[in-house]
Amino acid sequence: MRSAPRHVEVVTYLFAAVFTYGTVVHLVQLVGGGGDPYPGVPTAIAWFFVALVVLDPLAAILIVRRRRVGLLIGATTLLLDAAANAVVNYPPHDLTDGVTAGRVGQVVVTALAVLLVFVTPRLWRWYRWP
């Protein structure tokens, strides 16, 4: 495989770091939460957050290996994570007024999801299938 331009490498390792960080965050929440790591969260979303302990590192590994399927898994995971965080960080699930850590996190995840969706077509030619 030919050598990728510097910006491809930078974006690749940026998203690998993003998914590695996500893995750590969700592991800490899972381990620290005991029997109910996501109290008050709809069951489907709670299970999705648990699944991120597998999906995040999978995306990180596949992206570092420059696999196209990693871009697809990564973009889908971030989009679903942004949507799930939007559900749990705003009414009716979170009645808190103003800025909260969860809402800031949701904005960051949304921005990362949009960025990965935007750069995926540009990275596609430098990644291999699957």
Short mmCIF file of C-alpha atoms in Angstrom, two decimals:
data_model
loop_
_atom_site.label_atom_id
_atom_site.label_comp_id
_atom_site.label_asym_id
_atom_site.label_seq_id
_atom_site.Cartn_x
_atom_site.Cartn_y
_atom_site.Cartn_z
CA MET A 1 0.00 0.00 0.00
CA ARG A 2 1.30 3.43 -0.89
CA SER A 3 2.23 5.88 1.81
CA ALA A 4 -0.63 8.10 2.95
CA PRO A 5 -0.31 11.88 3.18
CA ARG A 6 0.42 13.36 6.59
CA HIS A 7 -3.14 14.62 7.13
CA VAL A 8 -4.48 11.07 6.65
CA GLU A 9 -2.13 9.80 9.34
CA VAL A 10 -3.05 12.65 11.71
CA VAL A 11 -6.80 12.07 11.32
CA THR A 12 -6.31 8.31 11.63
CA TYR A 13 -4.51 8.61 14.94
CA LEU A 14 -6.85 11.33 16.17
CA PHE A 15 -9.83 9.01 15.79
CA ALA A 16 -7.93 6.06 17.21
CA ALA A 17 -7.31 8.23 20.30
CA VAL A 18 -10.98 9.32 20.39
CA PHE A 19 -12.18 5.71 20.40
CA THR A 20 -9.55 4.66 22.93
CA TYR A 21 -10.69 7.48 25.23
CA GLY A 22 -14.31 6.41 24.71
CA THR A 23 -13.39 2.87 25.70
CA VAL A 24 -11.82 4.07 28.95
CA VAL A 25 -14.78 6.34 29.78
CA HIS A 26 -17.34 3.60 29.25
CA LEU A 27 -15.24 1.03 31.13
CA VAL A 28 -14.96 3.40 34.11
CA GLN A 29 -18.72 4.01 34.03
CA LEU A 30 -19.42 0.29 33.78
CA VAL A 31 -17.04 -0.75 36.56
CA GLY A 32 -17.86 2.22 38.80
CA GLY A 33 -21.61 1.89 38.32
CA GLY A 34 -21.95 -1.52 39.90
CA GLY A 35 -25.18 -3.31 39.07
CA ASP A 36 -26.74 -0.28 37.38
CA PRO A 37 -24.09 1.86 35.68
CA TYR A 38 -26.69 4.01 33.90
CA PRO A 39 -29.56 4.57 36.34
CA GLY A 40 -32.67 6.14 34.84
CA VAL A 41 -31.44 5.62 31.27
CA PRO A 42 -33.75 3.73 28.89
CA THR A 43 -32.72 0.07 28.73
CA ALA A 44 -31.81 0.08 25.02
CA ILE A 45 -29.52 3.09 25.51
CA ALA A 46 -27.94 1.56 28.62
CA TRP A 47 -27.16 -1.61 26.65
CA PHE A 48 -25.73 0.49 23.82
CA PHE A 49 -23.44 2.30 26.29
CA VAL A 50 -22.29 -1.11 27.56
CA ALA A 51 -21.71 -2.25 23.96
CA LEU A 52 -19.39 0.73 23.46
CA VAL A 53 -16.84 -1.13 25.60
CA VAL A 54 -16.50 -3.44 22.57
CA LEU A 55 -17.40 -1.11 19.69
CA ASP A 56 -15.01 1.71 20.63
CA PRO A 57 -11.83 -0.42 20.79
CA LEU A 58 -12.93 -2.32 17.67
CA ALA A 59 -13.24 0.97 15.77
CA ALA A 60 -9.88 2.17 17.14
CA ILE A 61 -8.05 -0.99 16.06
CA LEU A 62 -9.63 -1.08 12.60
CA ILE A 63 -8.94 2.61 12.01
CA VAL A 64 -5.30 2.27 13.06
CA ARG A 65 -5.04 -0.66 10.64
CA ARG A 66 -6.61 1.62 8.01
CA ARG A 67 -9.57 -0.62 7.31
CA ARG A 68 -12.62 0.87 5.60
CA VAL A 69 -14.94 -1.10 7.82
CA GLY A 70 -13.36 0.75 10.77
CA LEU A 71 -14.49 4.06 9.28
CA LEU A 72 -18.02 2.69 8.88
CA ILE A 73 -18.16 1.22 12.38
CA GLY A 74 -16.59 4.36 13.84
CA ALA A 75 -18.93 6.80 12.12
CA THR A 76 -22.00 4.72 12.97
CA THR A 77 -20.89 4.34 16.57
CA LEU A 78 -20.27 8.06 17.02
CA LEU A 79 -23.58 9.02 15.39
CA LEU A 80 -25.50 6.59 17.61
CA ASP A 81 -23.54 7.71 20.68
CA ALA A 82 -24.36 11.36 19.93
CA ALA A 83 -28.05 10.52 19.55
CA ALA A 84 -28.12 8.40 22.72
CA ASN A 85 -26.39 11.14 24.70
CA ALA A 86 -28.88 13.69 23.37
CA VAL A 87 -31.73 11.55 24.66
CA VAL A 88 -30.31 11.13 28.16
CA ASN A 89 -28.90 14.64 28.65
CA TYR A 90 -32.03 16.66 27.89
CA PRO A 91 -35.65 16.57 29.12
CA PRO A 92 -37.46 14.41 29.94
CA HIS A 93 -34.49 12.36 31.23
CA ASP A 94 -32.37 15.26 32.50
CA LEU A 95 -34.39 18.16 33.87
CA THR A 96 -31.33 20.19 34.89
CA ASP A 97 -31.22 23.73 33.54
CA GLY A 98 -28.21 25.10 31.70
CA VAL A 99 -24.87 23.58 30.81
CA THR A 100 -23.97 20.21 32.31
CA ALA A 101 -20.99 17.91 31.82
CA GLY A 102 -23.25 15.48 29.96
CA ARG A 103 -24.45 18.17 27.57
CA VAL A 104 -20.91 19.34 26.87
CA GLY A 105 -19.91 15.73 26.23
CA GLN A 106 -22.86 15.28 23.91
CA VAL A 107 -21.81 18.33 21.87
CA VAL A 108 -18.23 17.01 21.64
CA VAL A 109 -19.39 13.54 20.54
CA THR A 110 -21.71 15.13 17.96
CA ALA A 111 -18.88 17.27 16.58
CA LEU A 112 -16.61 14.24 16.35
CA ALA A 113 -19.35 12.24 14.61
CA VAL A 114 -19.87 15.00 12.04
CA LEU A 115 -16.11 15.29 11.53
CA LEU A 116 -15.67 11.56 10.96
CA VAL A 117 -18.61 11.45 8.54
CA PHE A 118 -17.08 14.43 6.70
CA VAL A 119 -13.56 12.97 6.45
CA THR A 120 -14.54 9.36 5.70
CA PRO A 121 -14.84 9.90 1.91
CA ARG A 122 -11.43 11.61 1.96
CA LEU A 123 -9.84 8.76 3.92
CA TRP A 124 -11.55 6.01 1.95
CA ARG A 125 -8.95 5.82 -0.82
CA TRP A 126 -6.13 5.47 1.72
CA TYR A 127 -7.85 2.65 3.59
CA ARG A 128 -8.35 -0.90 2.38
CA TRP A 129 -11.33 -3.20 2.45
CA PRO A 130 -12.68 -4.64 4.68
#
